[in-house]
Tab-separated table of C-alpha atoms and ligand atoms in Angstrom:
chain	number	residue	atom	x	y	z
A	8	MET	CA	84.097	99.327	106.536
A	9	ALA	CA	80.855	101.379	105.989
A	10	VAL	CA	78.946	99.096	104.713
A	11	TRP	CA	78.934	97.475	108.536
A	12	PHE	CA	78.694	100.101	110.255
A	13	ARG	CA	76.051	101.543	108.271
A	14	ILE	CA	74.003	97.405	109.137
A	15	PRO	CA	72.047	97.912	112.777
A	16	LEU	CA	74.529	96.654	115.425
A	17	TRP	CA	71.288	93.800	116.529
A	18	GLN	CA	71.010	92.819	112.237
A	19	ARG	CA	75.039	92.182	112.665
A	20	VAL	CA	75.079	90.319	116.290
A	21	ILE	CA	71.827	88.439	116.003
A	22	ALA	CA	73.387	87.384	111.956
A	23	ALA	CA	76.208	86.472	114.025
A	24	LEU	CA	74.352	84.160	116.015
A	25	VAL	CA	72.970	82.175	113.248
A	26	LEU	CA	76.234	81.493	111.734
A	27	GLY	CA	77.631	80.912	114.998
A	28	ILE	CA	75.517	77.548	115.275
A	29	ILE	CA	75.640	76.837	111.968
A	30	VAL	CA	79.705	76.627	112.198
A	31	GLY	CA	80.102	74.920	115.147
A	32	ARG	CA	77.988	72.361	114.475
A	33	LEU	CA	80.152	71.856	111.271
A	34	TRP	CA	82.879	72.644	112.725
A	35	GLY	CA	82.732	70.139	116.157
A	36	PRO	CA	84.578	70.529	119.586
A	37	GLY	CA	87.658	72.274	117.527
A	38	ALA	CA	85.307	75.272	117.641
A	39	GLU	CA	86.466	75.682	121.190
A	40	SER	CA	90.068	77.266	119.395
A	41	ILE	CA	87.520	80.719	118.522
A	42	LYS	CA	86.004	80.523	122.499
A	43	ILE	CA	89.232	82.971	123.423
A	44	ILE	CA	87.595	85.351	121.185
A	45	GLY	CA	84.175	85.396	122.959
A	46	ASP	CA	86.422	85.124	126.550
A	47	VAL	CA	88.012	88.298	125.696
A	48	PHE	CA	84.705	89.892	124.556
A	49	VAL	CA	83.132	88.875	127.889
A	50	ALA	CA	86.300	90.456	129.419
A	51	PHE	CA	86.351	92.946	127.868
A	52	ILE	CA	82.308	93.789	129.070
A	53	LYS	CA	83.602	92.960	132.530
A	54	MET	CA	86.027	95.572	132.802
A	55	LEU	CA	82.258	97.744	132.958
A	56	VAL	CA	80.551	96.953	135.134
A	57	VAL	CA	81.792	98.511	138.585
A	58	PRO	CA	82.009	101.842	136.976
A	59	LEU	CA	78.850	101.844	134.959
A	60	ILE	CA	76.876	100.557	137.920
A	61	PHE	CA	79.295	102.747	139.945
A	62	PHE	CA	78.163	106.144	138.482
A	63	SER	CA	75.736	105.613	136.579
A	64	LEU	CA	73.837	104.261	140.043
A	65	VAL	CA	75.064	107.292	142.053
A	66	SER	CA	74.349	109.856	139.155
A	67	GLY	CA	71.016	108.241	139.026
A	68	VAL	CA	69.914	107.949	141.845
A	69	ALA	CA	70.832	111.912	142.960
A	70	SER	CA	69.380	113.476	139.896
A	71	ILE	CA	65.151	111.490	141.300
A	72	GLY	CA	66.145	115.162	143.222
A	73	ASP	CA	64.288	114.441	145.578
A	74	LEU	CA	64.008	110.975	148.479
A	75	ARG	CA	60.743	110.064	147.883
A	76	LYS	CA	60.522	109.264	144.116
A	77	LEU	CA	63.215	107.539	144.941
A	78	GLY	CA	61.066	105.449	147.673
A	79	SER	CA	58.720	104.667	145.063
A	80	VAL	CA	60.161	103.424	142.771
A	81	GLY	CA	62.357	101.038	145.159
A	82	TRP	CA	59.023	99.518	145.888
A	83	ARG	CA	56.910	99.287	142.859
A	84	ALA	CA	60.747	97.337	141.882
A	85	LEU	CA	61.050	94.889	144.482
A	86	LEU	CA	57.087	94.091	144.498
A	87	LEU	CA	57.054	93.393	140.917
A	88	PHE	CA	60.515	91.380	141.425
A	89	VAL	CA	59.473	89.061	144.500
A	90	VAL	CA	55.665	88.616	142.321
A	91	THR	CA	57.676	87.845	139.141
A	92	GLY	CA	59.581	85.091	140.805
A	93	GLN	CA	56.588	83.456	142.661
A	94	VAL	CA	54.894	83.060	139.847
A	95	ALA	CA	58.023	81.240	137.924
A	96	VAL	CA	59.186	79.245	140.511
A	97	TRP	CA	54.859	77.592	140.526
A	98	LEU	CA	55.595	77.351	136.737
A	99	GLY	CA	58.475	75.282	136.702
A	100	LEU	CA	56.804	73.298	139.675
A	101	LEU	CA	53.606	72.895	137.078
A	102	LEU	CA	55.709	71.628	134.455
A	103	GLY	CA	58.116	69.330	136.646
A	104	SER	CA	54.560	68.137	138.442
A	105	VAL	CA	52.926	67.684	134.718
A	106	PHE	CA	55.190	66.512	132.216
A	107	MET	CA	56.984	64.540	134.722
A	108	PRO	CA	60.552	64.551	132.769
A	109	GLY	CA	62.764	62.823	135.124
A	110	ALA	CA	59.424	59.271	136.004
A	111	GLY	CA	61.091	56.291	133.604
A	112	LEU	CA	64.704	57.774	132.998
A	113	ASP	CA	67.712	55.002	132.871
A	114	THR	CA	70.454	57.323	134.453
A	115	SER	CA	73.122	54.959	133.460
A	116	ALA	CA	72.575	56.754	130.007
A	117	ILE	CA	73.282	59.937	131.419
A	118	PRO	CA	77.587	60.995	131.432
A	119	MET	CA	78.159	62.316	134.588
A	120	GLY	CA	79.035	65.997	134.958
A	121	THR	CA	80.915	67.305	138.434
A	122	VAL	CA	78.800	68.164	141.327
A	123	PRO	CA	80.178	71.313	142.055
A	124	GLU	CA	81.141	71.978	145.702
A	125	ALA	CA	77.470	72.508	148.069
A	126	ASN	CA	77.486	76.228	148.729
A	127	GLU	CA	77.785	77.075	152.476
A	128	THR	CA	76.619	80.443	152.324
A	129	THR	CA	74.309	80.649	155.717
A	130	TRP	CA	72.010	83.353	155.430
A	131	ARG	CA	73.893	85.297	158.105
A	132	GLN	CA	76.842	85.576	155.551
A	133	MET	CA	74.103	86.621	152.959
A	134	LEU	CA	73.365	89.007	155.215
A	135	LEU	CA	77.215	90.534	156.388
A	136	GLY	CA	78.428	90.371	152.540
A	137	MET	CA	75.371	92.901	151.326
A	138	VAL	CA	77.918	95.430	153.759
A	139	PRO	CA	79.899	97.283	151.523
A	140	GLN	CA	82.652	96.509	154.926
A	141	SER	CA	85.401	98.621	152.390
A	142	PRO	CA	84.115	99.864	148.661
A	143	VAL	CA	87.531	99.712	147.307
A	144	GLN	CA	87.510	95.809	147.995
A	145	VAL	CA	84.085	95.280	146.733
A	146	MET	CA	85.059	97.062	143.687
A	147	ALA	CA	88.044	94.715	143.496
A	148	ASP	CA	86.178	92.212	143.539
A	149	VAL	CA	83.543	92.772	140.997
A	150	ASN	CA	81.206	91.603	144.011
A	151	VAL	CA	77.341	94.215	142.694
A	152	LEU	CA	75.338	93.759	145.403
A	153	PRO	CA	77.597	95.772	148.212
A	154	LEU	CA	78.522	97.942	145.085
A	155	ILE	CA	74.907	99.193	144.775
A	156	ILE	CA	74.612	99.832	148.023
A	157	PHE	CA	77.298	101.561	148.434
A	158	SER	CA	76.737	103.826	145.404
A	159	LEU	CA	72.622	104.044	146.613
A	160	LEU	CA	73.593	105.657	149.595
A	161	LEU	CA	76.559	107.770	147.879
A	162	GLY	CA	73.709	109.013	145.922
A	163	VAL	CA	71.569	109.699	149.301
A	164	GLY	CA	74.430	111.304	151.045
A	165	ILE	CA	74.564	113.765	147.580
A	166	LEU	CA	70.511	114.279	147.662
A	167	MET	CA	71.100	115.399	151.115
A	168	ALA	CA	73.769	117.847	150.191
A	169	LYS	CA	72.057	119.343	148.217
A	170	GLU	CA	73.738	122.868	146.923
A	171	GLU	CA	77.237	121.456	148.679
A	172	GLY	CA	76.775	117.781	147.311
A	173	GLU	CA	76.609	119.799	143.796
A	174	PRO	CA	79.926	119.679	142.690
A	175	VAL	CA	80.371	115.467	143.470
A	176	LEU	CA	77.383	115.639	141.628
A	177	LYS	CA	78.283	116.722	138.549
A	178	ILE	CA	81.562	114.259	138.725
A	179	PHE	CA	79.666	111.894	138.412
A	180	ASP	CA	77.164	112.664	135.577
A	181	SER	CA	80.190	114.196	133.862
A	182	GLY	CA	81.752	110.043	134.416
A	183	SER	CA	77.931	107.690	133.634
A	184	VAL	CA	78.012	109.880	130.393
A	185	VAL	CA	81.955	109.193	130.243
A	186	MET	CA	80.836	105.418	130.618
A	187	GLN	CA	77.740	105.659	128.179
A	188	LYS	CA	80.523	106.139	125.418
A	189	VAL	CA	83.316	103.741	126.845
A	190	THR	CA	80.474	100.715	126.125
A	191	MET	CA	79.250	101.371	122.944
A	192	VAL	CA	82.977	100.887	122.106
A	193	VAL	CA	82.817	97.597	123.586
A	194	MET	CA	79.576	96.828	122.673
A	195	GLU	CA	80.865	97.106	118.746
A	196	LEU	CA	83.219	93.526	119.970
A	197	THR	CA	78.951	92.188	119.887
A	198	PRO	CA	79.338	89.833	116.654
A	199	PHE	CA	82.034	88.603	117.409
A	200	GLY	CA	81.945	87.632	121.056
A	201	VAL	CA	78.630	86.641	120.525
A	202	PHE	CA	79.624	84.331	117.408
A	203	ALA	CA	82.130	82.660	118.538
A	204	LEU	CA	80.133	81.739	122.039
A	205	MET	CA	77.661	80.610	119.759
A	206	ALA	CA	80.928	78.270	117.858
A	207	TRP	CA	82.154	76.301	120.866
A	208	VAL	CA	78.561	75.822	122.457
A	209	ALA	CA	76.883	74.652	119.144
A	210	GLY	CA	79.621	72.935	118.351
A	211	THR	CA	81.292	71.203	121.994
A	212	LEU	CA	77.953	70.202	123.357
A	213	GLY	CA	76.992	66.660	122.181
A	214	PHE	CA	74.045	65.701	121.288
A	215	GLY	CA	73.984	62.871	122.923
A	216	ALA	CA	73.741	63.993	126.665
A	217	LEU	CA	71.043	65.995	124.902
A	218	ALA	CA	68.525	63.302	123.996
A	219	ALA	CA	68.808	61.791	127.645
A	220	LEU	CA	68.641	64.546	129.525
A	221	GLY	CA	65.639	66.426	125.711
A	222	LYS	CA	62.648	66.808	128.967
A	223	LEU	CA	64.699	68.931	130.841
A	224	VAL	CA	66.290	70.866	128.317
A	225	PHE	CA	62.795	70.721	126.254
A	226	LEU	CA	60.937	71.969	130.058
A	227	ASN	CA	63.374	74.292	130.821
A	228	TYR	CA	62.865	75.873	127.514
A	229	LEU	CA	59.700	76.085	127.452
A	230	GLY	CA	59.063	77.380	131.340
A	231	CYS	CA	61.646	80.538	130.220
A	232	LEU	CA	58.989	81.134	126.752
A	233	LEU	CA	56.353	81.270	128.466
A	234	ILE	CA	57.684	83.415	131.317
A	235	ILE	CA	58.685	85.653	127.945
A	236	LEU	CA	55.909	85.438	126.350
A	237	VAL	CA	53.342	85.975	128.405
A	238	MET	CA	54.253	87.642	132.185
A	239	TYR	CA	56.785	89.840	130.531
A	240	SER	CA	54.452	90.940	127.684
A	241	ALA	CA	51.323	91.195	129.842
A	242	LEU	CA	53.709	93.062	132.285
A	243	ILE	CA	54.557	95.195	129.139
A	244	LYS	CA	51.014	95.780	127.806
A	245	PHE	CA	48.993	96.244	131.148
A	246	VAL	CA	51.209	97.737	133.433
A	247	ALA	CA	53.758	99.505	131.103
A	248	LYS	CA	50.875	100.669	128.735
A	249	LEU	CA	53.697	99.863	126.082
A	250	PRO	CA	53.694	97.936	122.442
A	251	VAL	CA	55.002	94.684	123.854
A	252	ILE	CA	56.970	94.726	119.444
A	253	ASP	CA	58.680	97.358	120.235
A	254	PHE	CA	59.826	95.915	123.858
A	255	PHE	CA	61.316	92.880	122.087
A	256	ARG	CA	62.601	95.200	119.420
A	257	GLY	CA	64.529	97.396	121.586
A	258	ILE	CA	66.246	95.048	123.718
A	259	VAL	CA	67.279	92.753	121.489
A	260	ASP	CA	71.242	93.202	121.648
A	261	ALA	CA	70.712	92.117	125.438
A	262	ILE	CA	69.068	89.555	124.338
A	263	ALA	CA	71.803	87.583	122.286
A	264	VAL	CA	74.694	88.663	124.684
A	265	SER	CA	72.715	86.790	127.881
A	266	TYR	CA	72.288	83.955	125.508
A	267	SER	CA	75.814	83.313	123.954
A	268	THR	CA	77.258	84.677	128.061
A	269	ALA	CA	74.650	82.941	129.785
A	270	SER	CA	75.874	85.975	132.705
A	271	SER	CA	73.671	88.343	133.786
A	272	ASN	CA	76.706	90.307	135.175
A	273	ALA	CA	78.350	90.749	131.729
A	274	THR	CA	75.074	91.178	130.094
A	275	LEU	CA	74.527	94.656	132.425
A	276	PRO	CA	76.016	97.309	130.201
A	277	VAL	CA	74.525	95.656	127.186
A	278	THR	CA	71.071	95.714	129.356
A	279	LEU	CA	71.511	99.376	130.832
A	280	ARG	CA	72.114	101.244	127.111
A	281	CYS	CA	69.169	99.368	125.325
A	282	ALA	CA	67.363	100.434	127.971
A	283	GLU	CA	67.936	103.880	128.643
A	284	ARG	CA	69.054	103.981	124.116
A	285	ASN	CA	66.327	102.538	122.687
A	286	LEU	CA	63.417	102.339	125.414
A	287	GLY	CA	63.954	105.595	126.463
A	288	ILE	CA	63.443	104.318	130.343
A	289	SER	CA	66.147	107.415	132.347
A	290	ASN	CA	68.694	106.694	133.400
A	291	SER	CA	67.867	107.060	137.370
A	292	VAL	CA	65.305	104.051	136.919
A	293	ALA	CA	66.875	102.088	134.963
A	294	SER	CA	70.594	102.185	136.446
A	295	PHE	CA	68.941	101.042	140.067
A	296	VAL	CA	66.309	98.618	138.346
A	297	ILE	CA	68.557	96.823	135.891
A	298	SER	CA	71.958	96.303	138.464
A	299	LEU	CA	69.382	95.819	141.166
A	300	GLY	CA	67.536	93.495	139.305
A	301	ALA	CA	71.011	91.365	137.504
A	302	THR	CA	71.926	90.153	140.899
A	303	ILE	CA	69.227	89.224	142.933
A	304	ASN	CA	65.620	89.162	139.881
A	305	MET	CA	66.503	85.610	138.588
A	306	ASN	CA	63.044	84.300	137.500
A	307	GLY	CA	64.508	81.933	135.526
A	308	THR	CA	66.673	81.106	137.287
A	309	ALA	CA	63.829	80.649	140.290
A	310	MET	CA	61.371	78.331	137.143
A	311	TYR	CA	64.282	75.983	136.790
A	312	LEU	CA	65.171	75.582	141.022
A	313	GLY	CA	61.558	74.686	140.554
A	314	LEU	CA	61.881	72.114	138.141
A	315	ALA	CA	65.118	70.485	138.747
A	316	THR	CA	64.184	69.987	142.118
A	317	LEU	CA	61.417	67.822	140.583
A	318	PHE	CA	63.277	65.929	137.982
A	319	GLY	CA	65.469	64.963	140.631
A	320	ALA	CA	62.947	63.501	142.975
A	321	GLN	CA	61.229	61.974	140.088
A	322	ILE	CA	64.649	59.899	139.419
A	323	PHE	CA	65.347	59.137	143.362
A	324	GLY	CA	61.642	58.502	143.647
A	325	VAL	CA	61.387	60.474	145.894
A	326	ASP	CA	57.981	61.297	147.899
A	327	LEU	CA	57.436	65.257	147.891
A	328	SER	CA	53.844	66.812	150.326
A	329	TRP	CA	52.664	70.109	149.515
A	330	GLY	CA	54.889	71.416	152.622
A	331	ASP	CA	57.777	70.366	150.343
A	332	TYR	CA	56.233	72.652	147.762
A	333	PHE	CA	56.460	75.133	149.696
A	334	MET	CA	59.425	75.147	151.218
A	335	ILE	CA	60.768	74.424	147.142
A	336	ALA	CA	58.573	77.893	146.205
A	337	LEU	CA	61.090	79.428	148.797
A	338	LEU	CA	63.654	78.012	148.855
A	339	GLY	CA	63.887	78.231	145.085
A	340	THR	CA	62.992	82.239	144.131
A	341	LEU	CA	65.908	82.849	147.855
A	342	GLY	CA	67.682	81.148	145.480
A	343	ALA	CA	67.120	83.125	142.674
A	344	VAL	CA	68.166	86.372	145.124
A	345	GLY	CA	71.141	84.881	145.672
A	346	ALA	CA	73.141	82.852	142.236
A	347	ALA	CA	75.474	85.774	141.283
A	348	GLY	CA	74.942	86.831	137.423
A	349	ILE	CA	77.720	84.356	135.865
A	350	PRO	CA	77.536	81.371	134.782
A	351	GLY	CA	76.519	78.428	136.789
A	352	ALA	CA	75.045	80.068	139.020
A	353	GLY	CA	71.747	78.369	139.308
A	354	LEU	CA	73.600	75.081	138.979
A	355	ILE	CA	75.053	74.995	142.720
A	356	MET	CA	72.008	77.168	144.266
A	357	MET	CA	70.278	73.229	143.957
A	358	ALA	CA	72.454	72.503	146.351
A	359	LEU	CA	70.862	74.980	148.603
A	360	VAL	CA	66.901	73.538	148.255
A	361	PHE	CA	67.809	69.851	147.113
A	362	GLY	CA	69.384	69.235	150.689
A	363	ALA	CA	65.863	71.972	151.792
A	364	VAL	CA	63.592	68.257	150.724
A	365	GLY	CA	65.902	65.623	150.369
A	366	VAL	CA	66.755	64.875	146.873
A	367	PRO	CA	69.918	63.947	146.627
A	368	LEU	CA	72.860	66.678	145.218
A	369	GLU	CA	73.805	63.140	142.288
A	370	THR	CA	70.546	64.632	140.918
A	371	ILE	CA	73.775	67.521	140.124
A	372	ALA	CA	75.857	65.638	138.527
A	373	PHE	CA	73.570	64.632	135.529
A	374	VAL	CA	72.224	68.130	134.805
A	375	ALA	CA	76.011	69.492	134.627
A	376	GLY	CA	76.401	68.451	131.549
A	377	VAL	CA	73.528	70.539	129.781
A	378	ASP	CA	73.184	73.011	132.216
A	379	ARG	CA	74.860	75.353	129.972
A	380	ILE	CA	72.189	75.412	127.203
A	381	MET	CA	70.107	75.811	130.346
A	382	ASP	CA	72.101	78.591	131.930
A	383	MET	CA	71.972	80.297	128.031
A	384	MET	CA	67.918	80.214	128.233
A	385	ARG	CA	67.640	81.262	131.880
A	386	THR	CA	70.029	83.663	131.057
A	387	THR	CA	67.834	85.539	128.919
A	388	THR	CA	64.517	85.159	130.563
A	389	ASN	CA	66.128	86.693	133.195
A	390	VAL	CA	67.559	89.805	132.181
A	391	THR	CA	64.340	90.233	130.025
A	392	GLY	CA	62.766	90.818	132.872
A	393	ASP	CA	64.783	93.057	133.566
A	394	ALA	CA	64.005	95.034	131.401
A	395	ALA	CA	60.389	94.535	131.640
A	396	VAL	CA	60.365	95.490	135.363
A	397	ALA	CA	62.494	98.565	134.819
A	398	THR	CA	60.216	99.329	131.610
A	399	ALA	CA	57.321	99.107	134.001
A	400	VAL	CA	58.576	100.770	136.731
A	401	ALA	CA	59.684	103.987	135.184
A	402	SER	CA	55.777	104.144	132.791
A	403	LEU	CA	54.648	104.271	136.175
A	404	THR	CA	56.805	106.438	137.908
A	405	GLY	CA	56.482	108.690	134.906
A	406	GLU	CA	59.916	108.040	133.465
A	407	ILE	CA	59.576	106.677	130.372
A	408	ASP	CA	60.254	108.765	126.549
A	409	ARG	CA	57.432	106.998	124.974
A	410	GLU	CA	57.880	108.516	122.023
A	411	GLU	CA	61.414	107.663	121.781
A	412	MET	CA	60.626	103.017	122.644
A	413	ILE	CA	58.118	103.758	119.365
A	414	SER	CA	60.400	105.873	117.907
A	415	ALA	CA	64.323	104.226	118.586
A	416	ASP	CA	65.952	102.889	116.067
A	417	ASP	CA	68.227	100.463	117.584
A	418	VAL	CA	71.928	101.111	116.205
B	530	LIG	N1	73.109	82.406	135.024
B	530	LIG	C1	72.724	83.350	134.871
B	530	LIG	C2	72.919	84.431	135.373
B	530	LIG	O1	73.661	85.037	135.127
B	530	LIG	C3	72.252	82.820	136.784
B	530	LIG	C4	72.025	81.342	136.931
B	530	LIG	O2	72.959	80.132	136.099
B	530	LIG	O3	70.536	80.570	136.320
B	530	LIG	O4	72.135	84.963	135.661
């Protein structure tokens, strides 16, 4: 037992990931029987999402101590979200036009998945949905974006109330520490959850489907890796001016959890913990940038939306103009902002982009069978992006403990 705890958590998690793949490949579809362990793990992490955002964001915003400083963190984060999102979607378009994954594809060889219901959300509904009409309802529904807005407002209110707001601030400060401890306990389940989820994916995903759609899956991985290794590394090295290796070492847990759960939301508590403990980012910047990023900053999804739209256009022979490309770039970023941080959200958002440029929705059925394996990589890209932007913003605003990041020995 003591030996188990002496091994750093991230090493246990990586071992579980590799072991899960091996066991899943050997076991085959039967591995689905242990998926329940992964589901229990995800359910426990989801339990943390609402109280963690609520306590840590309110206490984070209030501890910034100055509304102007909140603004300087906010605009930098939004600017980096927009710039990285645009680079991502254009990268997807570039990969799709250079490698043409859909050209000459025999669609009859591909097993059809189910088409998810087309997303009917209009921008009006989206806008209204961001308003936390009933904060309690928002919490009960685990509706992250309005919850963030409510928590931000509450933090601002505490700042404005000055001395009179202090008793309320104390409650949130202490609640935030308590929630971090609860997160630590739940994180101990990670190796088991990651093992079970990886065994399930590796055991049930047929290689046949992969072979037919291999090019698309490959390009999805290539695009995501380029974003992570080139764009995020550059952000860390040139904007944050910090060692790239230490950054990636600090977020290993978040990478493993995002890859195996395919959900930014479910990974959020882990990302927050990595950012604060291992990267030395202040609670105020981490909770603000990462919670917001988990819902609106999805570069893996944006890249994929660009790539998949070209894939659909190629298999169905739809000609796209430059105007269409700009349309895809715009809707791809909007789709990534609107996509919830849950498995398969990117698949649903495809309908939004496809409809606008005349690509048949049947494409969704073609790719649905292999979406999970692509989703895992997209989510890892999304989550790494949140941590990278948070690191850059923290560094630019002096909210990072450089010593802690460089020396952090992850547990
Ligand atoms: N699953 C992704 C996430 O949670 C969203 C997507 O499907 O692209 O970040």
